[in-house]
PDB file of C-alpha atoms in Angstrom:
ATOM      1  CA  MET A   1      -0.080   0.031   0.061  1.00 34.00           C
ATOM      2  CA  GLU A   2       1.294   3.344  -0.930  1.00 35.00           C
ATOM      3  CA  LYS A   3       1.651   6.191   0.986  1.00 37.00           C
ATOM      4  CA  ALA A   4      -0.061   9.336   0.493  1.00 36.00           C
ATOM      5  CA  PRO A   5       2.783  12.162  -0.160  1.00 39.00           C
ATOM      6  CA  GLU A   6       3.814  14.083   2.817  1.00 43.00           C
ATOM      7  CA  GLY A   7       1.558  17.317   3.447  1.00 45.00           C
ATOM      8  CA  ARG A   8      -1.329  16.418   1.400  1.00 45.00           C
ATOM      9  CA  GLY A   9      -3.259  14.834   4.658  1.00 54.00           C
ATOM     10  CA  GLN A  10      -2.173  18.469   6.536  1.00 63.00           C
ATOM     11  CA  GLU A  11      -3.254  20.535   3.427  1.00 61.00           C
ATOM     12  CA  ALA A  12      -6.833  18.717   4.130  1.00 56.00           C
ATOM     13  CA  ASP A  13      -6.655  19.056   8.008  1.00 74.00           C
ATOM     14  CA  LEU A  14      -5.601  22.645   7.500  1.00 79.00           C
ATOM     15  CA  ARG A  15      -8.584  23.651   5.185  1.00 81.00           C
ATOM     16  CA  ALA A  16     -10.836  21.562   7.665  1.00 82.00           C
ATOM     17  CA  VAL A  17      -9.361  23.746  10.636  1.00 82.00           C
ATOM     18  CA  TRP A  18     -10.087  27.020   8.774  1.00 79.00           C
ATOM     19  CA  GLY A  19     -13.614  25.931   7.372  1.00 81.00           C
ATOM     20  CA  LEU A  20     -14.709  25.015  10.859  1.00 83.00           C
ATOM     21  CA  ALA A  21     -12.912  28.019  12.625  1.00 75.00           C
ATOM     22  CA  SER A  22     -14.488  30.397  10.086  1.00 71.00           C
ATOM     23  CA  ARG A  23     -18.209  29.085  11.099  1.00 75.00           C
ATOM     24  CA  GLY A  24     -16.988  29.651  15.017  1.00 71.00           C
ATOM     25  CA  ALA A  25     -16.400  25.863  16.197  1.00 79.00           C
ATOM     26  CA  THR A  26     -14.645  25.449  19.114  1.00 79.00           C
ATOM     27  CA  LEU A  27     -11.329  23.671  19.792  1.00 81.00           C
ATOM     28  CA  GLY A  28     -12.868  20.316  20.806  1.00 85.00           C
ATOM     29  CA  GLU A  29     -15.153  20.394  17.683  1.00 85.00           C
ATOM     30  CA  ILE A  30     -12.126  21.055  15.266  1.00 86.00           C
ATOM     31  CA  ALA A  31     -10.316  18.144  17.384  1.00 87.00           C
ATOM     32  CA  ARG A  32     -13.045  15.502  16.859  1.00 89.00           C
ATOM     33  CA  ALA A  33     -13.395  16.444  13.141  1.00 88.00           C
ATOM     34  CA  LEU A  34      -9.967  15.663  12.696  1.00 86.00           C
ATOM     35  CA  GLY A  35     -10.110  12.549  14.405  1.00 88.00           C
ATOM     36  CA  MET A  36      -8.164  13.485  17.796  1.00 87.00           C
ATOM     37  CA  GLY A  37      -8.353  14.949  20.932  1.00 88.00           C
ATOM     38  CA  GLU A  38      -7.708  18.852  21.745  1.00 88.00           C
ATOM     39  CA  LYS A  39      -4.489  17.895  23.631  1.00 90.00           C
ATOM     40  CA  ALA A  40      -3.274  16.283  20.505  1.00 88.00           C
ATOM     41  CA  LEU A  41      -4.200  19.097  18.379  1.00 86.00           C
ATOM     42  CA  ARG A  42      -2.720  21.680  20.624  1.00 86.00           C
ATOM     43  CA  SER A  43       0.607  19.615  20.776  1.00 88.00           C
ATOM     44  CA  ARG A  44       0.212  19.353  16.844  1.00 86.00           C
ATOM     45  CA  ALA A  45      -0.102  22.939  16.820  1.00 85.00           C
ATOM     46  CA  ARG A  46       3.079  23.736  18.453  1.00 88.00           C
ATOM     47  CA  GLY A  47       4.933  22.421  15.790  1.00 87.00           C
ATOM     48  CA  ASP A  48       3.006  23.571  13.040  1.00 85.00           C
ATOM     49  CA  ALA A  49       2.789  27.049  12.512  1.00 86.00           C
ATOM     50  CA  ALA A  50      -0.153  27.027   9.950  1.00 83.00           C
ATOM     51  CA  LEU A  51      -2.260  25.127  12.098  1.00 82.00           C
ATOM     52  CA  ALA A  52      -1.432  27.380  15.201  1.00 84.00           C
ATOM     53  CA  GLU A  53      -2.415  30.633  13.182  1.00 84.00           C
ATOM     54  CA  ALA A  54      -5.688  28.646  12.089  1.00 82.00           C
ATOM     55  CA  LEU A  55      -6.521  27.895  15.684  1.00 82.00           C
ATOM     56  CA  ARG A  56      -5.402  31.551  16.524  1.00 83.00           C
ATOM     57  CA  GLN A  57      -7.965  33.028  13.846  1.00 80.00           C
ATOM     58  CA  ASN A  58     -10.492  30.507  15.256  1.00 77.00           C
ATOM     59  CA  ARG A  59     -10.158  32.154  18.712  1.00 78.00           C
ATOM     60  CA  ARG A  60     -10.459  35.865  17.479  1.00 80.00           C
ATOM     61  CA  THR A  61     -13.602  34.815  15.246  1.00 80.00           C
ATOM     62  CA  ALA A  62     -15.139  33.395  18.274  1.00 76.00           C
ATOM     63  CA  GLU A  63     -14.206  36.350  20.749  1.00 79.00           C
ATOM     64  CA  GLY A  64     -15.150  38.672  17.618  1.00 81.00           C
ATOM     65  CA  ARG A  65     -18.937  37.196  17.447  1.00 81.00           C
ATOM     66  CA  LEU A  66     -19.154  37.309  20.882  1.00 81.00           C
ATOM     67  CA  PHE A  67     -18.164  40.980  21.219  1.00 86.00           C
ATOM     68  CA  GLN A  68     -20.614  41.607  18.642  1.00 86.00           C
ATOM     69  CA  ALA A  69     -23.347  39.800  19.989  1.00 86.00           C
ATOM     70  CA  ALA A  70     -22.982  41.328  23.756  1.00 88.00           C
ATOM     71  CA  MET A  71     -22.707  45.019  21.893  1.00 89.00           C
ATOM     72  CA  GLU A  72     -25.914  44.015  19.971  1.00 90.00           C
ATOM     73  CA  GLN A  73     -27.649  43.072  23.578  1.00 90.00           C
ATOM     74  CA  ALA A  74     -26.311  46.184  25.244  1.00 90.00           C
ATOM     75  CA  THR A  75     -27.775  48.751  22.184  1.00 90.00           C
ATOM     76  CA  GLY A  76     -30.761  46.961  21.663  1.00 90.00           C
ATOM     77  CA  ARG A  77     -31.204  45.216  18.142  1.00 89.00           C
ATOM     78  CA  TRP A  78     -34.143  43.789  15.993  1.00 90.00           C
ATOM     79  CA  VAL A  79     -34.445  39.857  15.609  1.00 89.00           C
ATOM     80  CA  GLU A  80     -36.391  37.758  13.005  1.00 92.00           C
ATOM     81  CA  GLU A  81     -38.000  35.013  14.495  1.00 92.00           C
ATOM     82  CA  GLU A  82     -40.061  32.099  12.954  1.00 93.00           C
ATOM     83  CA  ARG A  83     -43.220  31.364  14.860  1.00 91.00           C
ATOM     84  CA  PRO A  84     -46.109  28.706  14.082  1.00 92.00           C
ATOM     85  CA  MET A  85     -49.480  30.313  13.730  1.00 92.00           C
ATOM     86  CA  THR A  86     -52.689  28.406  13.273  1.00 93.00           C
ATOM     87  CA  LEU A  87     -54.822  29.390  10.161  1.00 93.00           C
ATOM     88  CA  LYS A  88     -58.716  28.111  10.188  1.00 93.00           C
ATOM     89  CA  GLU A  89     -60.583  27.956   7.099  1.00 93.00           C
ATOM     90  CA  VAL A  90     -64.454  27.670   7.339  1.00 93.00           C
ATOM     91  CA  GLU A  91     -66.752  27.781   4.684  1.00 93.00           C
ATOM     92  CA  TYR A  92     -70.888  28.456   5.327  1.00 93.00           C
ATOM     93  CA  GLU A  93     -73.514  27.587   2.929  1.00 92.00           C
ATOM     94  CA  GLY A  94     -76.949  29.132   3.580  1.00 91.00           C
ATOM     95  CA  GLY A  95     -75.920  29.789   7.284  1.00 89.00           C
ATOM     96  CA  LYS A  96     -74.797  26.304   7.708  1.00 92.00           C
ATOM     97  CA  LYS A  97     -70.829  25.343   8.176  1.00 91.00           C
ATOM     98  CA  VAL A  98     -70.567  23.024   5.412  1.00 93.00           C
ATOM     99  CA  PHE A  99     -66.330  22.836   5.433  1.00 93.00           C
ATOM    100  CA  GLU A 100     -63.526  23.427   8.181  1.00 93.00           C
ATOM    101  CA  ARG A 101     -60.230  23.071   7.925  1.00 93.00           C
ATOM    102  CA  GLU A 102     -57.175  24.170  10.209  1.00 94.00           C
ATOM    103  CA  ARG A 103     -53.143  24.484   9.166  1.00 92.00           C
ATOM    104  CA  VAL A 104     -50.093  25.520  10.884  1.00 93.00           C
ATOM    105  CA  GLU A 105     -47.709  27.963   9.090  1.00 93.00           C
ATOM    106  CA  LEU A 106     -44.601  29.450  10.098  1.00 92.00           C
ATOM    107  CA  VAL A 107     -44.592  33.157  10.183  1.00 92.00           C
ATOM    108  CA  ARG A 108     -41.443  35.192   9.908  1.00 93.00           C
ATOM    109  CA  GLN A 109     -41.558  38.038  12.274  1.00 92.00           C
ATOM    110  CA  ARG A 110     -39.201  41.072  13.022  1.00 92.00           C
ATOM    111  CA  ARG A 111     -39.171  41.940  16.750  1.00 90.00           C
ATOM    112  CA  TYR A 112     -36.868  44.624  18.906  1.00 92.00           C
ATOM    113  CA  LEU A 113     -35.199  43.776  21.902  1.00 89.00           C
ATOM    114  CA  PRO A 114     -34.232  46.900  23.889  1.00 92.00           C
ATOM    115  CA  PRO A 115     -30.993  47.550  25.397  1.00 91.00           C
ATOM    116  CA  SER A 116     -29.886  45.297  28.435  1.00 90.00           C
ATOM    117  CA  GLU A 117     -28.533  47.623  31.208  1.00 90.00           C
ATOM    118  CA  LYS A 118     -26.756  44.608  32.958  1.00 90.00           C
ATOM    119  CA  MET A 119     -24.825  43.910  29.617  1.00 89.00           C
ATOM    120  CA  LEU A 120     -23.596  47.443  29.050  1.00 88.00           C
ATOM    121  CA  THR A 121     -22.390  47.335  32.620  1.00 87.00           C
ATOM    122  CA  PHE A 122     -20.270  44.082  32.096  1.00 87.00           C
ATOM    123  CA  LEU A 123     -18.766  45.550  28.622  1.00 86.00           C
ATOM    124  CA  LEU A 124     -18.058  49.048  30.048  1.00 85.00           C
ATOM    125  CA  GLY A 125     -16.328  47.059  32.979  1.00 85.00           C
ATOM    126  CA  ALA A 126     -14.451  44.733  30.597  1.00 83.00           C
ATOM    127  CA  LEU A 127     -13.415  47.671  28.321  1.00 83.00           C
ATOM    128  CA  LEU A 128     -12.681  50.338  30.884  1.00 85.00           C
ATOM    129  CA  PRO A 129     -11.859  48.298  34.240  1.00 84.00           C
ATOM    130  CA  ASP A 130     -10.129  51.654  35.824  1.00 83.00           C
ATOM    131  CA  LEU A 131     -13.381  53.609  35.524  1.00 81.00           C
ATOM    132  CA  PHE A 132     -16.129  51.014  35.609  1.00 76.00           C
ATOM    133  CA  GLY A 133     -14.330  47.817  37.066  1.00 65.00           C
ATOM    134  CA  GLY A 134     -15.833  47.678  40.522  1.00 56.00           C
ATOM    135  CA  GLY A 135     -12.762  46.855  42.548  1.00 50.00           C
ATOM    136  CA  GLY A 136     -11.936  43.561  41.442  1.00 49.00           C
ATOM    137  CA  GLY A 137      -8.388  43.344  43.436  1.00 46.00           C
ATOM    138  CA  ARG A 138      -7.283  46.624  41.801  1.00 47.00           C
ATOM    139  CA  GLY A 139      -7.351  48.608  45.049  1.00 44.00           C
ATOM    140  CA  GLY A 140     -10.795  50.702  43.706  1.00 44.00           C
ATOM    141  CA  GLY A 141     -14.320  50.625  45.040  1.00 45.00           C
ATOM    142  CA  GLU A 142     -17.219  50.252  43.201  1.00 49.00           C
ATOM    143  CA  GLY A 143     -17.155  52.181  40.135  1.00 46.00           C
ATOM    144  CA  VAL A 144     -20.516  51.528  38.606  1.00 50.00           C
ATOM    145  CA  HIS A 145     -23.727  52.609  41.071  1.00 52.00           C
ATOM    146  CA  GLN A 146     -27.697  51.518  40.790  1.00 57.00           C
ATOM    147  CA  VAL A 147     -29.200  54.782  40.939  1.00 55.00           C
ATOM    148  CA  PRO A 148     -32.948  53.775  42.037  1.00 57.00           C
ATOM    149  CA  ARG A 149     -35.684  55.325  39.536  1.00 58.00           C
ATOM    150  CA  PRO A 150     -37.896  57.425  40.775  1.00 57.00           C
ATOM    151  CA  LYS A 151     -41.516  56.072  41.372  1.00 63.00           C
ATOM    152  CA  GLU A 152     -44.166  56.474  38.708  1.00 65.00           C
ATOM    153  CA  GLY A 153     -45.759  60.254  39.095  1.00 58.00           C
ATOM    154  CA  LYS A 154     -42.835  61.435  41.381  1.00 53.00           C
ATOM    155  CA  CYS A 155     -39.987  63.066  40.037  1.00 53.00           C
ATOM    156  CA  SER A 156     -37.728  65.500  42.057  1.00 47.00           C
TER     157      SER A 156
END
């Protein structure tokens, strides 16, 4: 049995890693797709600069997507949802019901999700820890304070 030329299998592995990384797969998912464990994949990446770069890119892609999702949650966003809707068809003849049918259809709907104060506070703490960090062992006190909202009808 003839052995595949050196590098041919590595090329396919790299294409698989880049493809999975671009879709935001985790290190474990990439390792399983290549038929190895996470430790073996990390070890192999230490000796293969191209593979190491692909895995770093995966991490940057995943972090970017997480940050984008957090920003959208903090500032508010529109989301599209598919919801089932029951439609009922009824036919009448001379005041009597002669036909009735129900069917379920998926309806696409846009919905606005308002900004999240908790996510905004979290992001500010992560991006500007000196101003909004809340201590965390840096010798500072609580940087973000919860200000109670006035009760309805009472403004001072």
